Short mmCIF file of N, CA and C and ligand atoms in Angstrom, two decimals:
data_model
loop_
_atom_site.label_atom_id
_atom_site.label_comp_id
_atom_site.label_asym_id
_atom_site.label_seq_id
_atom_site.Cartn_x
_atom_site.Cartn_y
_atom_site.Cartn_z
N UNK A 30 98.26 87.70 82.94
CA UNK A 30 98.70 87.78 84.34
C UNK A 30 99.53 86.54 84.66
N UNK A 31 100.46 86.79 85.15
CA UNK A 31 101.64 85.52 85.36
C UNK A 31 101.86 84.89 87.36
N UNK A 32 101.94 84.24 87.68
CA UNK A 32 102.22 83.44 88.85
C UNK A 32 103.24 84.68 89.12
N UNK A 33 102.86 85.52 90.69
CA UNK A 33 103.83 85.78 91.47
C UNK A 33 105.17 84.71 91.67
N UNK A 34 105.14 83.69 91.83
CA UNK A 34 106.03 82.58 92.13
C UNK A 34 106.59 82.19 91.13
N UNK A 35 106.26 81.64 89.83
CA UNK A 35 106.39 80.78 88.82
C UNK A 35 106.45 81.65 87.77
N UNK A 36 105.90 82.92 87.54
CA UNK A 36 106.33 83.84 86.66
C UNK A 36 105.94 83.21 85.05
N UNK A 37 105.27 82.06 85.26
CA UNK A 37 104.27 81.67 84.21
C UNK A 37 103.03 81.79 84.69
N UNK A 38 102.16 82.19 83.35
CA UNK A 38 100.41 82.72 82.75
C UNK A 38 99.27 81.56 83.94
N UNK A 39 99.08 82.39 84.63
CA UNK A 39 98.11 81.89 85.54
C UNK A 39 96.63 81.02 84.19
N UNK A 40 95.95 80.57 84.85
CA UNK A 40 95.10 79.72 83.97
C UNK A 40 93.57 80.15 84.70
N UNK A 41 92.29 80.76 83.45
CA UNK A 41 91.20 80.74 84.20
C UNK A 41 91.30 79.23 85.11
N UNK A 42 89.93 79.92 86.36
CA UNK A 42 89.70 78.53 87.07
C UNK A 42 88.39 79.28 87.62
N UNK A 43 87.25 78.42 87.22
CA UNK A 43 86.12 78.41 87.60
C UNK A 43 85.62 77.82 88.38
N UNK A 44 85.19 78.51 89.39
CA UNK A 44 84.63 77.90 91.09
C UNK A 44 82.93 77.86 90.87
N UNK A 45 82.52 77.41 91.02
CA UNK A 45 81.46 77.08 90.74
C UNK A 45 80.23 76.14 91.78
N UNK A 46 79.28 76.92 92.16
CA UNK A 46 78.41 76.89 92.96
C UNK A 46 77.29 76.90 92.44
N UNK A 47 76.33 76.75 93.29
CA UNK A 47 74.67 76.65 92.84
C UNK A 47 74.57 78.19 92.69
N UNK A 48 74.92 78.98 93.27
CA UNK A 48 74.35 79.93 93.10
C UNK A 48 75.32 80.74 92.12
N UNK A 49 76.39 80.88 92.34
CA UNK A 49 77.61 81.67 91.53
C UNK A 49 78.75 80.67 90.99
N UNK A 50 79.51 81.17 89.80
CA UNK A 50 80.44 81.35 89.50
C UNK A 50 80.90 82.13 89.72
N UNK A 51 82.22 82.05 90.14
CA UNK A 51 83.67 82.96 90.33
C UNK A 51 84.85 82.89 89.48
N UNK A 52 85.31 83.38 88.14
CA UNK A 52 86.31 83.34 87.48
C UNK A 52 87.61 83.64 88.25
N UNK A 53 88.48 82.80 88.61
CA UNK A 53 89.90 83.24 89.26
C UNK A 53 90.57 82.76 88.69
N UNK A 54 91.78 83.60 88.91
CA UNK A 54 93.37 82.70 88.30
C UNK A 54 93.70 82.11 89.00
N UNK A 55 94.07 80.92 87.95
CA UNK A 55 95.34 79.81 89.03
C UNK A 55 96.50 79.37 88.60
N UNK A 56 97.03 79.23 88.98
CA UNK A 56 98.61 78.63 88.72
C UNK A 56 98.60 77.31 88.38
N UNK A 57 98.62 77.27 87.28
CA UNK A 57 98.90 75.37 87.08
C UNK A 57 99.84 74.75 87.41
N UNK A 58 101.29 75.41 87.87
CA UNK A 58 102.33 74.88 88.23
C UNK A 58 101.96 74.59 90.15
N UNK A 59 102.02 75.73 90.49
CA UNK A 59 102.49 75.60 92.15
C UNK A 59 100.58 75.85 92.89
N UNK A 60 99.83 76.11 91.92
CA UNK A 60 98.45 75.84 92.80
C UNK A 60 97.69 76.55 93.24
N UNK A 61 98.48 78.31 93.67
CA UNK A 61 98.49 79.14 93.93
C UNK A 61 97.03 80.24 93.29
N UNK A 62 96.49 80.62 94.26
CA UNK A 62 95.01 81.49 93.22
C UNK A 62 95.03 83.19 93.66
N UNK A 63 94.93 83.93 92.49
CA UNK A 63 94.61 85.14 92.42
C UNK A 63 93.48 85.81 92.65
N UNK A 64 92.90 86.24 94.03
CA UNK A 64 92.02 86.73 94.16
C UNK A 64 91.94 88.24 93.48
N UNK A 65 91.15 88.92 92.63
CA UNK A 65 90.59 89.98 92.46
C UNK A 65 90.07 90.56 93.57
N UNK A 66 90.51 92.29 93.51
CA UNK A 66 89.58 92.79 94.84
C UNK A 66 87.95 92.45 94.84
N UNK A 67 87.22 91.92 95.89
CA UNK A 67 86.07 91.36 95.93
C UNK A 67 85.54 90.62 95.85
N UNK A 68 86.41 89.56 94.90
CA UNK A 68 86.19 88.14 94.65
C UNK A 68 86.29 86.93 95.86
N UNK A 69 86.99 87.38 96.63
CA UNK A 69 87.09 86.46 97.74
C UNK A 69 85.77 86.54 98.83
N UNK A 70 85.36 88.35 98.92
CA UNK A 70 84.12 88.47 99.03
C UNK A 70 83.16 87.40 98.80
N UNK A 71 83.07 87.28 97.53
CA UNK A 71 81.68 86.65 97.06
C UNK A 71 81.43 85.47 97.72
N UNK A 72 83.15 84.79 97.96
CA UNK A 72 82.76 83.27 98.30
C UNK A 72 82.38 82.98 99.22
N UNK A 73 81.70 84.09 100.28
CA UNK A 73 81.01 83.85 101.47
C UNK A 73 79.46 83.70 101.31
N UNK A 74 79.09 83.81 99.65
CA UNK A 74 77.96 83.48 99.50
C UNK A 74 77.97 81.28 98.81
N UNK A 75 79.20 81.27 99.00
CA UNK A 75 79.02 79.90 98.99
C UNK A 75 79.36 79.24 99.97
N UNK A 76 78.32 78.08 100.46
CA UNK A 76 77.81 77.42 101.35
C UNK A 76 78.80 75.98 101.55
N UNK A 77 79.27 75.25 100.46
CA UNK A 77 79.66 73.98 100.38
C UNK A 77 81.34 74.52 100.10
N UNK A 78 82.22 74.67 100.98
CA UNK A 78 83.61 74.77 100.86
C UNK A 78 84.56 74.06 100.13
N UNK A 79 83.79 72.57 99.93
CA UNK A 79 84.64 71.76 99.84
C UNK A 79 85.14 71.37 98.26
N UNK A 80 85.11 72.33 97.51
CA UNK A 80 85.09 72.05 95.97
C UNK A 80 87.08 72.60 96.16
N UNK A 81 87.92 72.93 96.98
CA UNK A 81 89.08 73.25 97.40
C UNK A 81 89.74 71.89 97.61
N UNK A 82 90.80 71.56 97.16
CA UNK A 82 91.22 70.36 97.67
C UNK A 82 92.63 70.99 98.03
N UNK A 83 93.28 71.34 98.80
CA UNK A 83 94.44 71.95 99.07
C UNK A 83 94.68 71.12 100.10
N UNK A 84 96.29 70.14 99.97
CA UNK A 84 96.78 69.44 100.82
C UNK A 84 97.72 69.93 101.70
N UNK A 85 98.47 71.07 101.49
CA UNK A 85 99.70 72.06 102.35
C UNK A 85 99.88 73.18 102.12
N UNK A 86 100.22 73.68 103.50
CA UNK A 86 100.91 74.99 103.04
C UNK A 86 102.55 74.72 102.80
N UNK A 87 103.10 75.99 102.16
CA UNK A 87 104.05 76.36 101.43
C UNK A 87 104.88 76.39 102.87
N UNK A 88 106.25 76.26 102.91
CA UNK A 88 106.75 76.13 104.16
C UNK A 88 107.45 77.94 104.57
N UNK A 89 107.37 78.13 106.14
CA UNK A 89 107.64 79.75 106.02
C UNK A 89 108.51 80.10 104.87
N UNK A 90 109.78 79.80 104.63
CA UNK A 90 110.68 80.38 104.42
C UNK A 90 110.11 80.85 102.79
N UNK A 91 108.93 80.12 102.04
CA UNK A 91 108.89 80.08 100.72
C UNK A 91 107.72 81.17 100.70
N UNK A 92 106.91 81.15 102.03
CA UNK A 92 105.92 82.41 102.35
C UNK A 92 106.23 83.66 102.30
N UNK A 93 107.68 83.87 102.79
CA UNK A 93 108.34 85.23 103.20
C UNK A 93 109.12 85.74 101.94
N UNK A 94 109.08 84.50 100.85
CA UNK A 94 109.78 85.15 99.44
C UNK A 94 109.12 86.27 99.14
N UNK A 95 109.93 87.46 98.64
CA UNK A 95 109.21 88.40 98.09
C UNK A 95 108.32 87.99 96.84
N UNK A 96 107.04 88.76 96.59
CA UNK A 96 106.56 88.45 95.29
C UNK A 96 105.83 89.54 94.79
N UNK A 97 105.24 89.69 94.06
CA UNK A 97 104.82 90.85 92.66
C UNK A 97 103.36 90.90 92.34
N UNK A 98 102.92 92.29 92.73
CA UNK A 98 101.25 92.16 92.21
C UNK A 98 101.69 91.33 90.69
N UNK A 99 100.62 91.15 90.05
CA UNK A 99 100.46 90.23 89.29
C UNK A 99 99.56 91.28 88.38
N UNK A 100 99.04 91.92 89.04
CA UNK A 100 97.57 93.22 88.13
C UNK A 100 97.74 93.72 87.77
N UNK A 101 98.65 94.79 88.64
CA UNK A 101 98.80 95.98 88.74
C UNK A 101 99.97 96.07 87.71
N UNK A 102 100.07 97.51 86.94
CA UNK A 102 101.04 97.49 85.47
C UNK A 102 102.46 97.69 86.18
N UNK A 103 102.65 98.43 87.67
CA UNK A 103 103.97 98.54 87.74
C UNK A 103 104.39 97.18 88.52
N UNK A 104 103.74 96.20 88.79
CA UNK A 104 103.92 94.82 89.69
C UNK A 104 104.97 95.46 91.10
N UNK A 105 104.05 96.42 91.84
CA UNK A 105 104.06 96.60 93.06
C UNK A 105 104.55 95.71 94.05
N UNK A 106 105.56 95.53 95.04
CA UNK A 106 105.73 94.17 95.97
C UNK A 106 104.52 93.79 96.63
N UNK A 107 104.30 92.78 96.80
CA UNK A 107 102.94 92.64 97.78
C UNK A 107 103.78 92.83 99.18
N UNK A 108 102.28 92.95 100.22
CA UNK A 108 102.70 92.96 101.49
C UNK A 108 102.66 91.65 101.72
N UNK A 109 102.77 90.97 103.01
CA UNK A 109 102.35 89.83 103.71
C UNK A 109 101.70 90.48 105.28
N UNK A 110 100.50 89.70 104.70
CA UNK A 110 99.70 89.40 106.25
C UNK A 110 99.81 88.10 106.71
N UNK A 111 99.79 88.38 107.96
CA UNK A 111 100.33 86.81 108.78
C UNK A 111 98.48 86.87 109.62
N UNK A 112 98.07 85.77 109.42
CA UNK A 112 96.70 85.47 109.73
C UNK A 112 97.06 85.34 111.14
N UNK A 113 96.08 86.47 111.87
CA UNK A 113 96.09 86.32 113.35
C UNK A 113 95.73 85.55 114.48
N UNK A 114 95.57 83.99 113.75
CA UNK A 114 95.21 83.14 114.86
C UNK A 114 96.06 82.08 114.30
N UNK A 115 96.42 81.75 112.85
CA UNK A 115 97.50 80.60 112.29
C UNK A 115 98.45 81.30 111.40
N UNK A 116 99.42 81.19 112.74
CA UNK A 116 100.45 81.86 111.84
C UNK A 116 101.25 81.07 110.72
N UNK A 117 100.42 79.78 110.63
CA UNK A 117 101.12 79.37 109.32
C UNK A 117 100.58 79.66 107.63
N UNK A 118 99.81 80.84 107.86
CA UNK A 118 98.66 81.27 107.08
C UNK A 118 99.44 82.62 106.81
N UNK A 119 100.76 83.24 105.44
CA UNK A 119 100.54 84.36 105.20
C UNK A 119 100.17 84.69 104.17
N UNK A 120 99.15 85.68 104.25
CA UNK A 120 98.36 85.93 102.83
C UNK A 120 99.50 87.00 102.41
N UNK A 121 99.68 86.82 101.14
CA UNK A 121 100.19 87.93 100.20
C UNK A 121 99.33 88.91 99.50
N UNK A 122 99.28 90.13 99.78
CA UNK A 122 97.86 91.17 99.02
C UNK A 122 98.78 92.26 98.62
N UNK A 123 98.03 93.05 97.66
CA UNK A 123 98.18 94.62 96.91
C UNK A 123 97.59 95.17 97.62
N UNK A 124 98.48 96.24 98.13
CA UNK A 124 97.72 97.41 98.70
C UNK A 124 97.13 98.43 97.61
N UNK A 125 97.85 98.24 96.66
CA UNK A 125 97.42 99.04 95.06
C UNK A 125 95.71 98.77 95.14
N UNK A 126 95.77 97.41 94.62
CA UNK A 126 94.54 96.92 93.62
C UNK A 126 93.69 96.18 94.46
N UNK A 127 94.10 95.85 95.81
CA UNK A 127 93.70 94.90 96.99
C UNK A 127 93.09 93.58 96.65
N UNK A 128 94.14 93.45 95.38
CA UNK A 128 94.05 91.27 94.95
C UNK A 128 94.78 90.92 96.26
N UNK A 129 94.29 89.58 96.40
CA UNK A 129 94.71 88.65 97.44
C UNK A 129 95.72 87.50 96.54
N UNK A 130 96.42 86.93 97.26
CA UNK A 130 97.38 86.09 96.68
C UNK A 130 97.06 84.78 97.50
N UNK A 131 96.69 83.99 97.20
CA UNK A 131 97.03 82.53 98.15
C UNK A 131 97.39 81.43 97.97
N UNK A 132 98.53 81.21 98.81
CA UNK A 132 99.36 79.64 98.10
C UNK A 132 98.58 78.43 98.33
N UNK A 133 98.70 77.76 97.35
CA UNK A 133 97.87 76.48 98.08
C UNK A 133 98.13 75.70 98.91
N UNK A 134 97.16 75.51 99.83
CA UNK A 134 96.89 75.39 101.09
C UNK A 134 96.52 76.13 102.08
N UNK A 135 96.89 77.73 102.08
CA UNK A 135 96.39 78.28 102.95
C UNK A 135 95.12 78.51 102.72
N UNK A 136 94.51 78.47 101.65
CA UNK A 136 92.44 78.51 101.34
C UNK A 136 92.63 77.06 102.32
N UNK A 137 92.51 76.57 102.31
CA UNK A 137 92.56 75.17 103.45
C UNK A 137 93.07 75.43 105.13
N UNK A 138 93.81 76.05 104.99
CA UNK A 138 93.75 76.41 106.19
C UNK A 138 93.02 77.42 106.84
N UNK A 139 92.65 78.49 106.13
CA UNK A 139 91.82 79.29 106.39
C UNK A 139 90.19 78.50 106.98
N UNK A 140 90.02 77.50 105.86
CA UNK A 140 88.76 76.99 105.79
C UNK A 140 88.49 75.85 106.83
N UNK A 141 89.64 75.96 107.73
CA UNK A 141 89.97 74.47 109.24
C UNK A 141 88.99 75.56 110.65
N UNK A 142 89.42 77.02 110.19
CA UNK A 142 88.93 77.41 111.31
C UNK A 142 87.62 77.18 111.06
N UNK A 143 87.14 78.33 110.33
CA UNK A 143 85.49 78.08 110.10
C UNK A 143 85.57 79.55 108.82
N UNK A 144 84.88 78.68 107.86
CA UNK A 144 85.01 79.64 106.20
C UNK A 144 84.20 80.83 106.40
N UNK A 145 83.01 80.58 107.34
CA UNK A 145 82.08 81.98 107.07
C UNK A 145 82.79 83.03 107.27
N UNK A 146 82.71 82.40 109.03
CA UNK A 146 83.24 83.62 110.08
C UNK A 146 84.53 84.30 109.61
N UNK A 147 85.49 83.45 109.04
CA UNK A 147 86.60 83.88 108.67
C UNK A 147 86.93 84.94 107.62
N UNK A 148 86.23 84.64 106.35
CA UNK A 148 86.25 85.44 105.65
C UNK A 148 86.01 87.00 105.78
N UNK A 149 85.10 86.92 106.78
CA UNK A 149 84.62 88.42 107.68
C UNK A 149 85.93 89.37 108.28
N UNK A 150 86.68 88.24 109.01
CA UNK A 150 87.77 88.61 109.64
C UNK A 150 88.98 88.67 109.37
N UNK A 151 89.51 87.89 107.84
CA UNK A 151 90.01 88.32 106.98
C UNK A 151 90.22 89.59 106.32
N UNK A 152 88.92 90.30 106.26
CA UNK A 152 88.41 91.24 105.26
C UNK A 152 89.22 93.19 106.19
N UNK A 153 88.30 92.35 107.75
CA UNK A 153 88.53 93.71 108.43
C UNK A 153 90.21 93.89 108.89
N UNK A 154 90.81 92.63 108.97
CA UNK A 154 92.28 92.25 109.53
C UNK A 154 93.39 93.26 108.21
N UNK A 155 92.86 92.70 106.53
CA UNK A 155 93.63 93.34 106.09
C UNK A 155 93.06 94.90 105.06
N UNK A 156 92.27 94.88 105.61
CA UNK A 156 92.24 96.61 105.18
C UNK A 156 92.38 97.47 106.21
N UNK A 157 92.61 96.79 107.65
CA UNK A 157 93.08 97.83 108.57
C UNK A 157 92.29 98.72 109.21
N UNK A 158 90.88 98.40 109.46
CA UNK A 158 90.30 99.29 110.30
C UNK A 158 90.66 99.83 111.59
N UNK A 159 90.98 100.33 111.82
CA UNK A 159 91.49 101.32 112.80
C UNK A 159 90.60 101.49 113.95
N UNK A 160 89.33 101.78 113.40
CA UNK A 160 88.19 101.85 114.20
C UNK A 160 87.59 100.96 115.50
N UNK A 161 88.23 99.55 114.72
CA UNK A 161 87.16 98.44 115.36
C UNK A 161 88.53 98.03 116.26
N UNK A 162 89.57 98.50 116.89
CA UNK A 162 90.67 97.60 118.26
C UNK A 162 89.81 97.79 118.92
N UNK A 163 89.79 97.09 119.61
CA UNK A 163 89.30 96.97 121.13
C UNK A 163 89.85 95.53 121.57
ZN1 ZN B 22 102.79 79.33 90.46
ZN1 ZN B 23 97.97 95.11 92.53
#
Protein backbone atom coordinates (compact mmCIF):
# COMPACT_ATOMS: atom_id res chain seq x y z
CA UNK A 1 0.00 0.00 0.00
CA UNK A 2 1.65 3.32 -1.06
CA UNK A 3 1.09 7.09 0.46
CA UNK A 4 -1.98 8.71 -1.24
CA UNK A 5 0.44 11.81 -1.34
CA UNK A 6 3.96 10.47 -1.73
CA UNK A 7 3.04 7.46 -3.76
CA UNK A 8 5.78 5.65 -1.72
CA UNK A 9 5.13 2.12 0.55
CA UNK A 10 3.49 3.30 3.66
CA UNK A 11 5.48 1.63 6.73
CA UNK A 12 3.76 -0.70 9.55
CA UNK A 13 3.26 1.60 12.68
CA UNK A 14 2.28 0.18 15.86
CA UNK A 15 0.12 2.15 18.34
CA UNK A 16 0.29 0.63 21.26
CA UNK A 17 -1.62 0.73 24.52
CA UNK A 18 -2.14 -1.19 27.70
CA UNK A 19 -4.81 -2.70 26.47
CA UNK A 20 -4.42 -2.94 22.48
CA UNK A 21 -2.31 -2.78 19.70
CA UNK A 22 -3.36 -1.26 16.49
CA UNK A 23 -1.28 -2.11 13.30
CA UNK A 24 -1.59 1.08 10.89
CA UNK A 25 0.15 2.44 7.99
CA UNK A 26 2.24 5.33 7.95
CA UNK A 27 4.00 7.36 5.72
CA UNK A 28 7.53 7.86 6.57
CA UNK A 29 7.88 10.70 4.30
CA UNK A 30 4.88 13.25 4.95
CA UNK A 31 3.45 11.50 8.37
CA UNK A 32 0.28 10.79 7.08
CA UNK A 33 -1.74 7.38 8.64
CA UNK A 34 -4.02 4.90 6.99
CA UNK A 35 -6.86 4.06 8.87
CA UNK A 36 -8.49 0.58 8.01
CA UNK A 37 -12.30 0.45 8.19
CA UNK A 38 -12.66 0.07 12.10
CA UNK A 39 -9.43 0.73 13.17
CA UNK A 40 -9.95 4.19 14.12
CA UNK A 41 -12.89 2.63 15.99
CA UNK A 42 -10.79 0.81 18.32
CA UNK A 43 -8.84 3.83 19.41
CA UNK A 44 -11.65 4.92 21.49
CA UNK A 45 -10.76 2.10 23.63
CA UNK A 46 -7.56 3.96 24.32
CA UNK A 47 -7.46 6.18 27.19
CA UNK A 48 -3.90 8.05 27.02
CA UNK A 49 -3.97 10.08 23.51
CA UNK A 50 -0.87 11.28 23.80
CA UNK A 51 1.47 8.61 22.18
CA UNK A 52 0.50 11.14 18.71
CA UNK A 53 2.92 13.79 18.39
CA UNK A 54 1.52 15.72 15.37
CA UNK A 55 2.76 19.37 15.13
CA UNK A 56 0.45 20.76 11.90
CA UNK A 57 -1.92 20.51 9.69
CA UNK A 58 -1.26 20.35 5.96
CA UNK A 59 -2.25 23.81 4.63
CA UNK A 60 -5.95 23.91 2.69
CA UNK A 61 -4.76 24.05 -0.59
CA UNK A 62 -2.57 20.61 -0.03
CA UNK A 63 -5.95 19.16 1.78
CA UNK A 64 -8.08 19.70 -1.32
CA UNK A 65 -5.33 17.80 -3.56
CA UNK A 66 -7.01 15.01 -5.04
CA UNK A 67 -5.82 11.61 -3.68
CA UNK A 68 -6.29 7.71 -4.14
CA UNK A 69 -7.72 4.92 -1.94
CA UNK A 70 -4.61 3.32 -1.21
CA UNK A 71 -6.68 -0.41 -0.58
CA UNK A 72 -8.87 -0.62 -2.74
CA UNK A 73 -7.45 -2.50 -6.26
CA UNK A 74 -9.06 0.15 -8.55
CA UNK A 75 -7.55 3.26 -6.15
CA UNK A 76 -10.98 4.92 -6.16
CA UNK A 77 -10.68 9.00 -5.54
CA UNK A 78 -11.27 9.56 -1.97
CA UNK A 79 -13.91 11.94 -0.85
CA UNK A 80 -13.08 14.81 1.59
CA UNK A 81 -14.92 15.46 4.71
CA UNK A 82 -14.48 18.80 6.17
CA UNK A 83 -14.83 18.23 10.09
CA UNK A 84 -17.90 20.11 11.23
CA UNK A 85 -16.68 22.22 13.92
CA UNK A 86 -12.67 22.75 12.50
CA UNK A 87 -12.71 23.37 9.32
CA UNK A 88 -9.12 23.08 9.23
CA UNK A 89 -9.62 19.30 9.71
CA UNK A 90 -10.33 17.50 6.13
CA UNK A 91 -10.44 13.93 6.51
CA UNK A 92 -9.88 12.06 3.27
CA UNK A 93 -12.02 8.50 3.30
CA UNK A 94 -13.18 5.54 0.78
CA UNK A 95 -16.49 5.28 0.34
CA UNK A 96 -15.45 1.76 -1.24
CA UNK A 97 -13.56 0.22 1.75
CA UNK A 98 -14.37 3.14 4.39
CA UNK A 99 -10.30 3.56 5.25
CA UNK A 100 -9.80 6.91 6.67
CA UNK A 101 -6.86 8.95 5.47
CA UNK A 102 -5.23 11.47 7.88
CA UNK A 103 -2.55 14.00 7.33
CA UNK A 104 -0.50 14.69 10.06
CA UNK A 105 -1.81 16.84 12.27
CA UNK A 106 -5.24 16.56 11.84
CA UNK A 107 -5.22 13.26 14.54
CA UNK A 108 -4.05 16.39 16.64
CA UNK A 109 -6.46 18.38 15.86
CA UNK A 110 -9.14 16.18 16.14
CA UNK A 111 -7.69 15.24 19.60
CA UNK A 112 -7.75 19.51 20.80
CA UNK A 113 -11.46 19.08 20.85
CA UNK A 114 -11.91 16.12 23.03
CA UNK A 115 -10.70 12.35 21.56
CA UNK A 116 -13.60 10.36 23.12
CA UNK A 117 -16.49 12.35 22.24
CA UNK A 118 -15.08 12.96 18.92
CA UNK A 119 -14.40 9.90 17.59
CA UNK A 120 -18.24 9.11 18.10
CA UNK A 121 -18.98 12.06 15.96
CA UNK A 122 -16.60 11.46 13.48
CA UNK A 123 -18.01 8.03 12.91
CA UNK A 124 -21.83 9.21 12.54
CA UNK A 125 -20.67 12.63 10.45
CA UNK A 126 -19.01 10.36 7.82
CA UNK A 127 -21.16 7.46 7.14
CA UNK A 128 -24.04 9.75 6.84
CA UNK A 129 -26.81 8.86 8.94
CA UNK A 130 -29.66 10.33 7.70
CA UNK A 131 -31.63 9.37 10.59
CA UNK A 132 -30.04 11.25 13.41
CA UNK A 133 -30.53 15.55 11.74
CA UNK A 134 -32.17 17.19 14.00
ZN1 LIG B 1 3.24 10.45 2.42
ZN1 LIG C 1 -10.81 2.07 -0.54
Amino acid sequence: MNCPRCKIPLSPYNLKDLKITLELDRCPDCGGIWFDKGELQKLDKIIEPAFFEFRRTPGKAQQMEALYCPSCTHHPKLEKAEHPRDKKVIIDYCSTCKGIWLDKGELEAIQKENWLITIGKIFKWLTGDESTQS
